[in-house]
Coordinates of C-alpha atoms in Angstrom, one line a residue:
Chain P
M1 CA 0.0 0.0 0.0
T2 CA 1.3 3.4 -1.0
T3 CA 1.5 6.1 1.7
I4 CA 0.7 9.7 0.7
A5 CA 4.5 10.5 1.2
E6 CA 5.4 7.8 -1.3
R7 CA 2.7 9.0 -3.7
I8 CA 4.0 12.6 -3.5
T9 CA 7.6 11.5 -3.9
A10 CA 6.7 9.5 -7.0
S11 CA 4.8 12.5 -8.5
F12 CA 7.6 14.9 -7.7
N13 CA 10.2 12.7 -9.3
K14 CA 8.1 12.7 -12.5
Q15 CA 8.3 16.5 -12.8
G16 CA 11.0 17.3 -15.3
L17 CA 11.0 20.9 -14.2
M18 CA 11.9 20.1 -10.6
T19 CA 14.9 18.1 -11.8
T20 CA 15.9 21.0 -14.1
L21 CA 15.7 23.4 -11.3
G22 CA 17.5 21.1 -8.9
A23 CA 14.7 21.2 -6.3
E24 CA 14.3 18.5 -3.6
L25 CA 11.2 17.4 -1.8
S26 CA 12.5 17.8 1.8
H27 CA 9.4 17.3 4.0
V28 CA 5.9 15.8 3.7
A29 CA 3.5 15.9 6.6
D30 CA -0.3 16.0 6.9
G31 CA -1.2 19.4 5.4
E32 CA 2.3 20.6 4.9
V33 CA 5.0 20.1 2.3
Q34 CA 8.5 21.6 2.0
I35 CA 10.7 21.9 -1.1
T36 CA 14.3 23.1 -1.0
L37 CA 16.3 24.6 -3.8
P38 CA 20.1 25.4 -4.0
S39 CA 20.9 28.7 -5.7
S40 CA 22.5 28.4 -9.1
P41 CA 23.4 30.8 -11.9
H42 CA 21.2 28.8 -14.3
L43 CA 18.1 30.0 -12.2
S44 CA 19.0 33.7 -12.1
Q45 CA 17.2 36.8 -13.1
Q46 CA 19.1 39.7 -14.6
H47 CA 20.8 40.9 -11.4
G48 CA 21.9 37.4 -10.4
Y49 CA 19.3 36.8 -7.7
L50 CA 17.0 33.7 -7.9
H51 CA 14.4 34.3 -10.6
A52 CA 10.8 34.8 -9.4
G53 CA 9.8 32.0 -11.8
A54 CA 12.0 29.6 -9.8
I55 CA 10.6 30.9 -6.5
T56 CA 7.1 30.5 -7.8
S57 CA 7.7 27.0 -9.2
I58 CA 8.8 25.6 -5.8
V59 CA 6.2 27.2 -3.6
D60 CA 3.3 26.5 -6.0
S61 CA 4.4 22.8 -6.0
A62 CA 4.7 22.8 -2.2
C63 CA 1.1 24.1 -2.0
G64 CA -0.2 21.6 -4.5
Y65 CA 1.4 18.7 -2.7
A66 CA 0.2 20.0 0.7
A67 CA -3.3 20.0 -0.7
L68 CA -2.8 16.4 -2.0
T69 CA -2.2 15.3 1.6
K70 CA -5.8 16.3 2.3
A71 CA -7.5 15.2 -0.9
P72 CA -10.1 12.4 -0.6
D73 CA -9.2 8.9 -1.7
G74 CA -9.3 8.5 -5.5
F75 CA -8.7 12.2 -6.2
E76 CA -5.7 14.1 -7.5
V77 CA -5.2 17.8 -7.4
V78 CA -4.7 20.6 -9.9
T79 CA -3.8 24.2 -9.0
A80 CA -6.6 26.5 -10.3
E81 CA -4.9 29.7 -9.4
F82 CA -2.5 31.4 -7.0
K83 CA -1.4 34.9 -6.0
I84 CA 2.2 35.6 -4.9
N85 CA 3.9 38.6 -3.3
L86 CA 7.6 38.9 -3.9
M87 CA 8.8 40.9 -0.9
R88 CA 12.6 41.1 -1.2
P89 CA 15.4 40.0 -3.5
A90 CA 16.0 36.3 -3.4
L91 CA 19.6 36.3 -2.3
G92 CA 21.1 33.2 -0.7
K93 CA 22.8 29.9 -1.2
A94 CA 19.7 27.9 -0.8
F95 CA 15.9 28.4 -0.4
I96 CA 13.0 26.7 1.2
A97 CA 9.4 26.7 0.1
I98 CA 6.8 25.8 2.7
G99 CA 3.2 25.1 1.6
K100 CA 0.4 24.7 4.2
V101 CA -3.3 23.8 3.9
Q102 CA -5.5 26.5 5.4
N103 CA -8.9 25.0 4.5
A104 CA -9.7 21.7 2.8
G105 CA -13.2 21.6 1.2
R106 CA -14.8 18.8 -0.7
L107 CA -13.9 20.4 -4.0
L108 CA -11.4 23.2 -3.3
T109 CA -8.5 23.5 -1.0
V110 CA -6.9 26.8 0.0
C111 CA -3.2 26.8 0.8
T112 CA -0.8 29.5 1.8
G113 CA 3.0 29.3 1.5
E114 CA 6.2 31.1 2.1
V115 CA 9.7 31.1 0.6
H116 CA 12.8 31.9 2.7
A117 CA 16.5 32.0 2.0
L118 CA 18.3 29.5 4.3
N119 CA 21.0 30.9 6.6
D120 CA 24.3 29.0 6.9
D121 CA 23.0 27.3 10.0
G122 CA 20.0 26.0 8.1
T123 CA 17.5 28.4 9.8
P124 CA 15.2 30.4 7.5
G125 CA 15.7 34.1 6.9
K126 CA 13.0 36.7 6.5
P127 CA 10.3 35.7 4.0
I128 CA 11.1 36.4 0.3
A129 CA 7.7 35.5 -1.0
L130 CA 4.1 34.8 0.2
I131 CA 1.6 32.8 -1.7
Q132 CA -2.2 32.1 -1.5
A133 CA -3.4 29.3 -3.7
T134 CA -6.6 27.5 -4.7
I135 CA -6.3 23.8 -5.6
V136 CA -9.1 21.7 -7.1
N137 CA -9.7 18.0 -6.2
I138 CA -10.1 16.1 -9.5
R139 CA -11.3 12.4 -9.6
Q140 CA -8.5 10.2 -10.9
D141 CA -9.2 8.2 -14.1
G142 CA -9.4 4.5 -13.9
Chain U
M1 CA 21.8 55.5 -27.5
T2 CA 20.0 52.3 -26.3
T3 CA 16.4 51.7 -27.3
I4 CA 14.0 50.2 -24.9
A5 CA 14.0 47.0 -27.1
E6 CA 17.7 46.7 -26.9
R7 CA 17.6 47.3 -23.1
I8 CA 15.0 44.6 -22.7
T9 CA 16.9 42.2 -24.9
A10 CA 20.1 42.8 -22.9
S11 CA 18.2 42.2 -19.6
F12 CA 16.5 39.1 -20.9
N13 CA 19.8 37.6 -22.1
K14 CA 21.2 38.0 -18.6
Q15 CA 18.4 35.9 -17.1
G16 CA 19.9 32.5 -16.5
L17 CA 16.4 31.0 -16.0
M18 CA 15.2 32.1 -19.4
T19 CA 18.1 30.3 -21.1
T20 CA 17.6 27.2 -18.9
L21 CA 13.9 27.1 -19.9
G22 CA 14.7 27.8 -23.6
A23 CA 12.5 30.9 -23.7
E24 CA 12.9 33.5 -26.4
L25 CA 12.0 37.2 -26.4
S26 CA 9.8 37.3 -29.6
H27 CA 8.2 40.7 -29.6
V28 CA 8.8 44.1 -27.9
A29 CA 6.4 47.0 -28.5
D30 CA 5.3 50.0 -26.5
G31 CA 3.2 48.5 -23.6
E32 CA 3.4 44.9 -24.9
V33 CA 6.0 42.1 -24.8
Q34 CA 5.8 38.5 -26.0
I35 CA 8.0 35.5 -25.0
T36 CA 7.8 32.1 -26.7
L37 CA 8.8 28.8 -25.3
P38 CA 9.2 25.4 -27.0
S39 CA 7.8 22.5 -25.1
S40 CA 10.4 20.1 -23.6
P41 CA 10.4 17.1 -21.3
H42 CA 12.8 19.0 -19.0
L43 CA 10.0 21.5 -18.3
S44 CA 7.2 19.0 -17.6
Q45 CA 5.0 18.4 -14.6
Q46 CA 4.0 14.9 -13.5
H47 CA 1.6 14.2 -16.4
G48 CA 4.0 15.4 -19.1
Y49 CA 2.4 18.8 -19.7
L50 CA 4.3 22.1 -19.4
H51 CA 4.8 22.8 -15.7
A52 CA 2.8 25.7 -14.2
G53 CA 6.1 27.1 -13.0
A54 CA 7.4 27.4 -16.6
I55 CA 4.1 29.0 -17.7
T56 CA 4.3 31.4 -14.9
S57 CA 8.0 32.3 -15.5
I58 CA 7.5 33.4 -19.1
V59 CA 4.2 35.3 -18.5
D60 CA 5.5 37.1 -15.4
S61 CA 8.6 38.1 -17.4
A62 CA 6.5 39.3 -20.3
C63 CA 4.5 41.5 -17.9
G64 CA 7.6 42.9 -16.3
Y65 CA 9.2 43.8 -19.6
A66 CA 5.9 45.3 -20.8
A67 CA 5.9 47.5 -17.7
L68 CA 9.5 48.5 -18.4
T69 CA 8.5 49.9 -21.8
K70 CA 6.3 52.4 -19.8
A71 CA 8.8 53.2 -17.0
P72 CA 10.1 56.7 -16.6
D73 CA 13.7 57.4 -17.7
G74 CA 16.2 56.3 -15.1
F75 CA 13.9 53.7 -13.6
E76 CA 13.9 49.9 -13.6
V77 CA 11.0 47.6 -12.6
V78 CA 10.4 44.9 -10.0
T79 CA 7.4 42.6 -9.9
A80 CA 5.7 43.2 -6.5
E81 CA 3.0 40.5 -7.0
F82 CA 0.9 38.7 -9.5
K83 CA -2.1 36.4 -9.6
I84 CA -2.5 33.7 -12.2
N85 CA -5.3 31.4 -13.2
L86 CA -4.3 28.1 -14.9
M87 CA -7.3 27.3 -17.0
R88 CA -6.5 24.1 -19.0
P89 CA -3.6 21.6 -19.3
A90 CA -0.6 23.1 -21.1
L91 CA -0.4 20.7 -24.0
G92 CA 1.4 21.7 -27.2
K93 CA 4.7 21.9 -29.0
A94 CA 5.3 25.6 -28.2
F95 CA 3.7 28.4 -26.1
I96 CA 3.5 32.1 -26.3
A97 CA 3.2 34.5 -23.3
I98 CA 1.8 38.0 -24.0
G99 CA 2.1 40.7 -21.4
K100 CA 0.3 44.0 -21.7
V101 CA 0.3 47.2 -19.7
Q102 CA -3.2 48.1 -18.5
N103 CA -2.4 51.1 -16.4
A104 CA 1.0 52.8 -15.9
G105 CA 1.2 55.1 -12.8
R106 CA 4.1 57.0 -11.5
L107 CA 4.9 54.3 -9.0
L108 CA 3.0 51.2 -9.9
T109 CA 2.1 49.6 -13.3
V110 CA -0.7 47.1 -13.7
C111 CA -0.3 44.5 -16.4
T112 CA -2.4 41.6 -17.6
G113 CA -1.1 38.6 -19.6
E114 CA -2.1 35.4 -21.3
V115 CA -0.4 32.2 -22.3
H116 CA -1.5 30.2 -25.3
A117 CA -0.3 27.0 -26.9
L118 CA 0.7 27.7 -30.5
N119 CA -1.0 25.7 -33.3
D120 CA 1.0 24.2 -36.1
D121 CA 0.3 27.2 -38.3
G122 CA 1.6 29.6 -35.5
T123 CA -1.8 30.9 -34.5
P124 CA -2.6 30.8 -30.7
G125 CA -5.0 28.3 -29.3
K126 CA -7.4 28.9 -26.4
P127 CA -5.8 30.6 -23.4
I128 CA -4.0 28.3 -20.9
A129 CA -3.3 30.9 -18.3
L130 CA -4.4 34.5 -17.4
I131 CA -2.3 36.7 -15.1
Q132 CA -2.8 40.1 -13.5
A133 CA 0.4 41.7 -12.1
T134 CA 1.6 44.7 -10.2
I135 CA 5.0 46.1 -11.1
V136 CA 6.9 48.8 -9.2
N137 CA 9.1 51.4 -10.7
I138 CA 12.5 51.6 -8.9
R139 CA 15.0 54.3 -9.4
Q140 CA 18.2 52.9 -10.9
D141 CA 21.4 53.2 -9.0
G142 CA 24.3 55.3 -10.3
Chain R
M1 CA -40.0 29.9 -18.7
T2 CA -37.4 32.0 -17.0
T3 CA -34.7 33.6 -19.1
I4 CA -31.2 34.0 -17.7
A5 CA -31.7 37.8 -17.5
E6 CA -34.9 37.3 -15.4
R7 CA -33.1 34.8 -13.2
I8 CA -30.2 37.2 -12.6
T9 CA -32.6 40.1 -12.0
A10 CA -34.5 38.1 -9.4
S11 CA -31.2 37.1 -7.7
F12 CA -29.8 40.7 -7.8
N13 CA -33.1 42.0 -6.2
K14 CA -32.7 39.6 -3.3
Q15 CA -29.3 41.0 -2.4
G16 CA -29.8 43.3 0.5
L17 CA -26.3 44.8 0.1
M18 CA -27.0 45.9 -3.5
T19 CA -30.1 47.8 -2.3
T20 CA -28.1 49.3 0.6
L21 CA -25.4 50.5 -1.8
G22 CA -27.9 51.7 -4.3
A23 CA -26.5 49.6 -7.1
E24 CA -28.5 48.8 -10.3
L25 CA -28.2 45.9 -12.7
S26 CA -27.8 47.8 -15.9
H27 CA -26.9 45.2 -18.6
V28 CA -27.1 41.4 -18.9
A29 CA -25.8 39.6 -22.0
D30 CA -24.3 36.2 -22.7
G31 CA -21.0 36.3 -20.8
E32 CA -21.2 39.9 -19.7
V33 CA -23.0 41.8 -16.9
Q34 CA -22.9 45.4 -16.0
I35 CA -23.8 47.1 -12.7
T36 CA -24.0 50.8 -12.1
L37 CA -23.7 52.7 -8.8
P38 CA -24.3 56.4 -8.1
S39 CA -21.8 58.0 -5.8
S40 CA -23.0 58.8 -2.3
P41 CA -21.5 60.0 1.0
H42 CA -22.8 56.8 2.7
L43 CA -20.4 54.8 0.5
S44 CA -17.3 56.9 1.1
Q45 CA -13.8 56.1 2.4
Q46 CA -12.0 58.6 4.7
H47 CA -11.2 61.1 1.9
G48 CA -14.7 61.2 0.4
Y49 CA -14.0 58.9 -2.6
L50 CA -16.0 55.8 -3.2
H51 CA -14.8 53.1 -0.8
A52 CA -12.9 50.2 -2.2
G53 CA -15.4 47.9 -0.6
A54 CA -18.2 49.4 -2.7
I55 CA -16.1 49.2 -5.8
T56 CA -15.3 45.6 -5.1
S57 CA -18.9 44.7 -4.2
I58 CA -20.3 45.7 -7.6
V59 CA -17.5 44.3 -9.8
D60 CA -17.4 41.0 -7.9
S61 CA -21.2 40.7 -8.4
A62 CA -20.9 41.7 -12.1
C63 CA -18.4 38.8 -12.5
G64 CA -20.5 36.3 -10.6
Y65 CA -23.6 37.1 -12.7
A66 CA -21.5 37.0 -15.9
A67 CA -20.4 33.5 -14.9
L68 CA -24.0 32.5 -14.3
T69 CA -24.9 33.3 -17.9
K70 CA -22.5 30.5 -18.9
A71 CA -23.3 28.0 -16.1
P72 CA -24.9 24.6 -17.1
D73 CA -28.6 24.1 -16.6
G74 CA -29.4 23.3 -13.0
F75 CA -26.3 25.0 -11.6
E76 CA -25.8 28.1 -9.6
V77 CA -22.5 29.9 -9.0
V78 CA -20.4 30.9 -6.0
T79 CA -17.3 33.1 -6.2
A80 CA -14.3 31.1 -4.9
E81 CA -11.8 33.9 -5.0
F82 CA -10.8 37.1 -6.8
K83 CA -7.9 39.5 -7.0
I84 CA -8.5 43.3 -7.6
N85 CA -6.1 46.1 -8.4
L86 CA -7.3 49.6 -7.3
M87 CA -5.6 51.9 -9.8
R88 CA -6.8 55.4 -9.0
P89 CA -9.1 57.2 -6.6
A90 CA -12.7 56.5 -7.2
L91 CA -13.9 60.0 -7.9
G92 CA -17.1 60.6 -9.8
K93 CA -20.9 61.0 -9.7
A94 CA -21.5 57.4 -10.8
F95 CA -19.6 54.2 -11.6
I96 CA -20.0 51.2 -13.8
A97 CA -18.7 47.7 -13.2
I98 CA -18.3 45.4 -16.1
G99 CA -17.8 41.7 -15.6
K100 CA -16.9 39.4 -18.5
V101 CA -16.3 35.6 -18.8
Q102 CA -12.9 34.7 -20.1
N103 CA -13.1 31.0 -19.8
A104 CA -16.1 28.8 -18.8
G105 CA -15.1 25.3 -17.7
R106 CA -17.4 22.5 -16.5
L107 CA -16.5 23.3 -12.9
L108 CA -14.7 26.7 -12.8
T109 CA -15.3 29.9 -14.7
V110 CA -12.7 32.7 -14.9
C111 CA -13.9 36.2 -15.3
T112 CA -12.3 39.6 -15.6
G113 CA -13.9 42.9 -14.8
E114 CA -13.3 46.6 -14.7
V115 CA -14.8 49.6 -12.8
H116 CA -14.9 53.1 -14.4
A117 CA -16.3 56.4 -13.3
L118 CA -18.9 57.6 -15.7
N119 CA -18.4 61.0 -17.4
D120 CA -21.3 63.4 -17.6
D121 CA -22.1 62.2 -21.1
G122 CA -22.3 58.6 -19.8
T123 CA -19.1 57.4 -21.4
P124 CA -16.6 55.6 -19.1
G125 CA -13.5 57.3 -17.8
K126 CA -10.1 55.6 -17.2
P127 CA -10.3 52.3 -15.3
I128 CA -10.4 52.6 -11.5
A129 CA -10.2 48.9 -10.7
L130 CA -9.3 45.7 -12.5
I131 CA -10.4 42.3 -11.2
Q132 CA -9.7 38.6 -12.0
A133 CA -12.1 36.1 -10.4
T134 CA -12.7 32.4 -10.2
I135 CA -16.3 31.2 -9.9
V136 CA -17.5 27.7 -9.1
N137 CA -20.5 26.0 -10.6
I138 CA -22.6 24.4 -7.9
R139 CA -25.5 22.0 -8.5
Q140 CA -28.7 23.6 -7.3
D141 CA -30.7 21.8 -4.6
G142 CA -34.0 20.4 -5.3
Chain Q
M1 CA 0.0 64.4 20.3
T2 CA -2.1 61.8 18.3
T3 CA -1.4 58.1 18.8
I4 CA -1.7 55.7 15.9
A5 CA -4.9 54.3 17.5
E6 CA -6.5 57.7 17.7
R7 CA -5.4 58.4 14.1
I8 CA -6.9 55.1 12.9
T9 CA -10.1 55.7 14.9
A10 CA -10.5 59.2 13.4
S11 CA -10.0 57.8 9.8
F12 CA -12.4 54.9 10.4
N13 CA -15.1 57.3 11.6
K14 CA -14.8 59.3 8.4
Q15 CA -15.6 56.2 6.3
G16 CA -19.2 56.6 5.3
L17 CA -19.3 52.9 4.2
M18 CA -18.2 51.6 7.6
T19 CA -21.2 53.4 9.2
T20 CA -23.5 52.2 6.5
L21 CA -22.4 48.6 7.1
G22 CA -22.5 48.9 10.9
A23 CA -18.8 48.0 11.3
E24 CA -16.9 48.8 14.4
L25 CA -13.1 49.2 14.9
S26 CA -12.6 46.7 17.8
H27 CA -8.9 46.4 18.2
V28 CA -5.8 48.3 17.2
A29 CA -2.3 47.0 18.0
D30 CA 1.1 47.4 16.4
G31 CA 0.8 45.5 13.1
E32 CA -2.7 44.2 13.7
V33 CA -6.2 45.7 13.5
Q34 CA -9.6 44.0 14.0
I35 CA -13.0 45.1 12.8
T36 CA -16.3 43.6 13.9
L37 CA -19.6 43.5 12.0
P38 CA -23.1 42.4 13.2
S39 CA -25.0 40.5 10.6
S40 CA -28.0 42.3 9.1
P41 CA -30.5 41.7 6.2
H42 CA -29.3 45.0 4.6
L43 CA -25.9 43.3 4.0
S44 CA -27.1 40.0 2.6
Q45 CA -26.5 38.2 -0.7
Q46 CA -29.3 36.4 -2.5
H47 CA -29.4 33.4 0.0
G48 CA -29.5 35.6 3.1
Y49 CA -25.8 35.1 4.1
L50 CA -23.5 38.0 4.6
H51 CA -22.5 39.4 1.1
A52 CA -18.9 38.8 0.0
G53 CA -18.8 42.6 -0.6
A54 CA -19.3 43.3 3.1
I55 CA -16.8 40.6 4.1
T56 CA -14.3 42.1 1.7
S57 CA -14.9 45.7 2.9
I58 CA -14.1 44.9 6.5
V59 CA -11.1 42.7 6.0
D60 CA -9.6 45.1 3.4
S61 CA -10.0 47.9 5.9
A62 CA -8.5 45.9 8.7
C63 CA -5.4 45.2 6.5
G64 CA -5.1 48.8 5.4
Y65 CA -5.2 50.0 9.0
A66 CA -2.8 47.3 10.1
A67 CA -0.4 48.6 7.5
L68 CA -0.9 52.1 8.7
T69 CA 0.5 51.1 12.2
K70 CA 3.8 50.3 10.4
A71 CA 3.9 53.3 8.0
P72 CA 6.7 55.8 8.4
D73 CA 5.9 59.2 10.0
G74 CA 4.3 61.6 7.6
F75 CA 2.9 58.8 5.4
E76 CA -0.6 57.5 4.8
V77 CA -1.5 54.3 3.1
V78 CA -3.5 53.2 0.0
T79 CA -4.5 49.6 -0.9
A80 CA -2.9 48.8 -4.2
E81 CA -4.5 45.4 -4.6
F82 CA -5.7 42.3 -2.7
K83 CA -6.7 38.7 -3.3
I84 CA -9.4 37.1 -1.2
N85 CA -10.6 33.5 -1.0
L86 CA -14.2 33.0 0.1
M87 CA -14.1 29.5 1.8
R88 CA -17.6 28.9 3.2
P89 CA -21.0 30.7 3.5
A90 CA -20.9 33.7 5.8
L91 CA -23.5 32.5 8.3
G92 CA -23.6 34.0 11.8
K93 CA -24.9 36.8 14.0
A94 CA -21.6 38.7 13.9
F95 CA -18.2 38.6 12.2
I96 CA -14.7 39.6 12.9
A97 CA -12.0 40.6 10.4
I98 CA -8.4 40.5 11.5
G99 CA -5.7 42.2 9.4
K100 CA -2.0 41.5 10.2
V101 CA 1.2 43.0 8.7
Q102 CA 3.5 40.2 7.3
N103 CA 6.2 42.5 5.8
A104 CA 6.6 46.2 6.0
G105 CA 8.9 47.7 3.4
R106 CA 9.8 51.3 2.8
L107 CA 7.3 51.5 0.0
L108 CA 5.0 48.5 0.1
T109 CA 3.5 46.6 3.0
V110 CA 2.1 43.1 2.6
C111 CA -0.7 42.1 5.0
T112 CA -2.8 38.9 5.4
G113 CA -6.2 38.8 7.0
E114 CA -9.0 36.5 8.0
V115 CA -12.7 36.8 8.6
H116 CA -14.5 34.5 11.0
A117 CA -18.1 34.2 12.2
L118 CA -18.2 34.8 16.0
N119 CA -19.7 32.0 18.1
D120 CA -22.2 32.9 20.9
D121 CA -19.4 32.9 23.4
G122 CA -17.4 35.4 21.3
T123 CA -14.8 32.9 20.1
P124 CA -14.1 32.8 16.4
G125 CA -15.4 30.0 14.2
K126 CA -13.7 28.4 11.2
P127 CA -12.3 31.0 8.7
I128 CA -14.8 32.3 6.1
A129 CA -12.3 34.3 4.1
L130 CA -8.6 34.6 3.7
I131 CA -7.0 37.7 2.1
Q132 CA -3.5 38.8 1.0
A133 CA -3.1 42.5 0.3
T134 CA -0.4 45.0 -0.9
I135 CA -0.6 48.4 0.6
V136 CA 1.4 51.5 -0.6
N137 CA 2.9 54.1 1.7
I138 CA 2.1 57.6 0.3
R139 CA 3.6 60.8 1.6
Q140 CA 0.9 63.0 3.2
D141 CA 0.2 66.4 1.7
G142 CA 1.0 69.5 3.7

């Protein structure tokens, strides 16, 4: 029998973009998922900081997988929409995205998430980005 | 003297993430910028479609550069926030992101944008994503 | 047999808040609804302009009813979420909110909308607010 | 000398819409503001619940005033944009909106907020709405 953590890991590993970015699934719990991302020049914007697109990719995925931990059996999830505030330059050696379920309905799940740079001791710095997302439960085929 | 199109091209070429994705700056006009992106397995989500993170990266950039075409002299732009609806699976050989300025204030510019799959004849299909973004004008250093 | 315009009018007339604001349903077409609102001191914010809450109320309703014109038979609609940019002070004698369907799915409908002050000749001024909303189709009881 | 709580109270009392709704400023602290609203038929939507426009009005105001508690001297605030999720029907005798500052920059402040129905014992029920807002610091005239 597959646990939700195994199911999320298998799905994450099928995402070509996560491999391209170098992102890692670092924590799966009931209602919360974390993804970490080392900084790299191949992910930069024009000033050398981490690109907003990379920040968004990991925190959107963290929210989607957090929602999946609350989805009913036989359902998968699709992100319908999200809104993200980018609050300061994404400067650091590594980043962590944390997605949390705020409300899980039958049809729609609302998540919030944050991205932080990681300090050298592994503690998170001030938030770089804040997201609020709406995820839809979709019945799996088969 | 540098035109705005040359300035945008130079900035775009400095974005490591745009190279990593394989995105191209395909159109720059006053208040509108377009970015195209060929589909590729290295940009996929778990079902093989284009990842929402890749869709978001190109349309956020298109909006930011569209805002830059309206920024006062001596200013650059930073995306403060955006909201994106993902309306259908991103299935296709190539995609186009179109960012347009809706209102350019002294401080804040509001843009909207769309992403479409491109049909074989180069015409856009139904919209895959719709974005509404707020971009800040920031005085350049030096 | 009830037309969609009659159904929307009946629903609008049951909204206590629309009466309290003094809003009027001014146009119903397939995929587009307009609501007008005369300015009044009882709707002001602290500087005497129309309050963002009043602006939001009419344009959110215009989007919801626009979505209803596209809902399948036997369904009603509920707004799941929206995002609104407030672009300039809401100064004027009257205002118009226009809600339009951008994409109508089986489950979710995405609308955009605008609010304008009305000039003395009835033409709309520059946009005051821009909204992007997600509306859910819900099966009606009974 | 005017405290920030006195300044917020004076501004709130000038808002015609807050009086029209029957809203009360119930708590002002550094970085957090609460507004309460008794339910009333004159604020209803078509099913008799509190209208999303009323919910939005109080939580947007709570976020704006929370941002004002962090604004530099000589500045006032204007809401640039917000995004709100409406998570369940707004059913109850009274409601509370809580706005909190998440990040206060020199120019932009990001707030989040929640609306809850109040139980008979005054404790908050499950969240009805979740908001994420961007507020701009504007230099006061004179």
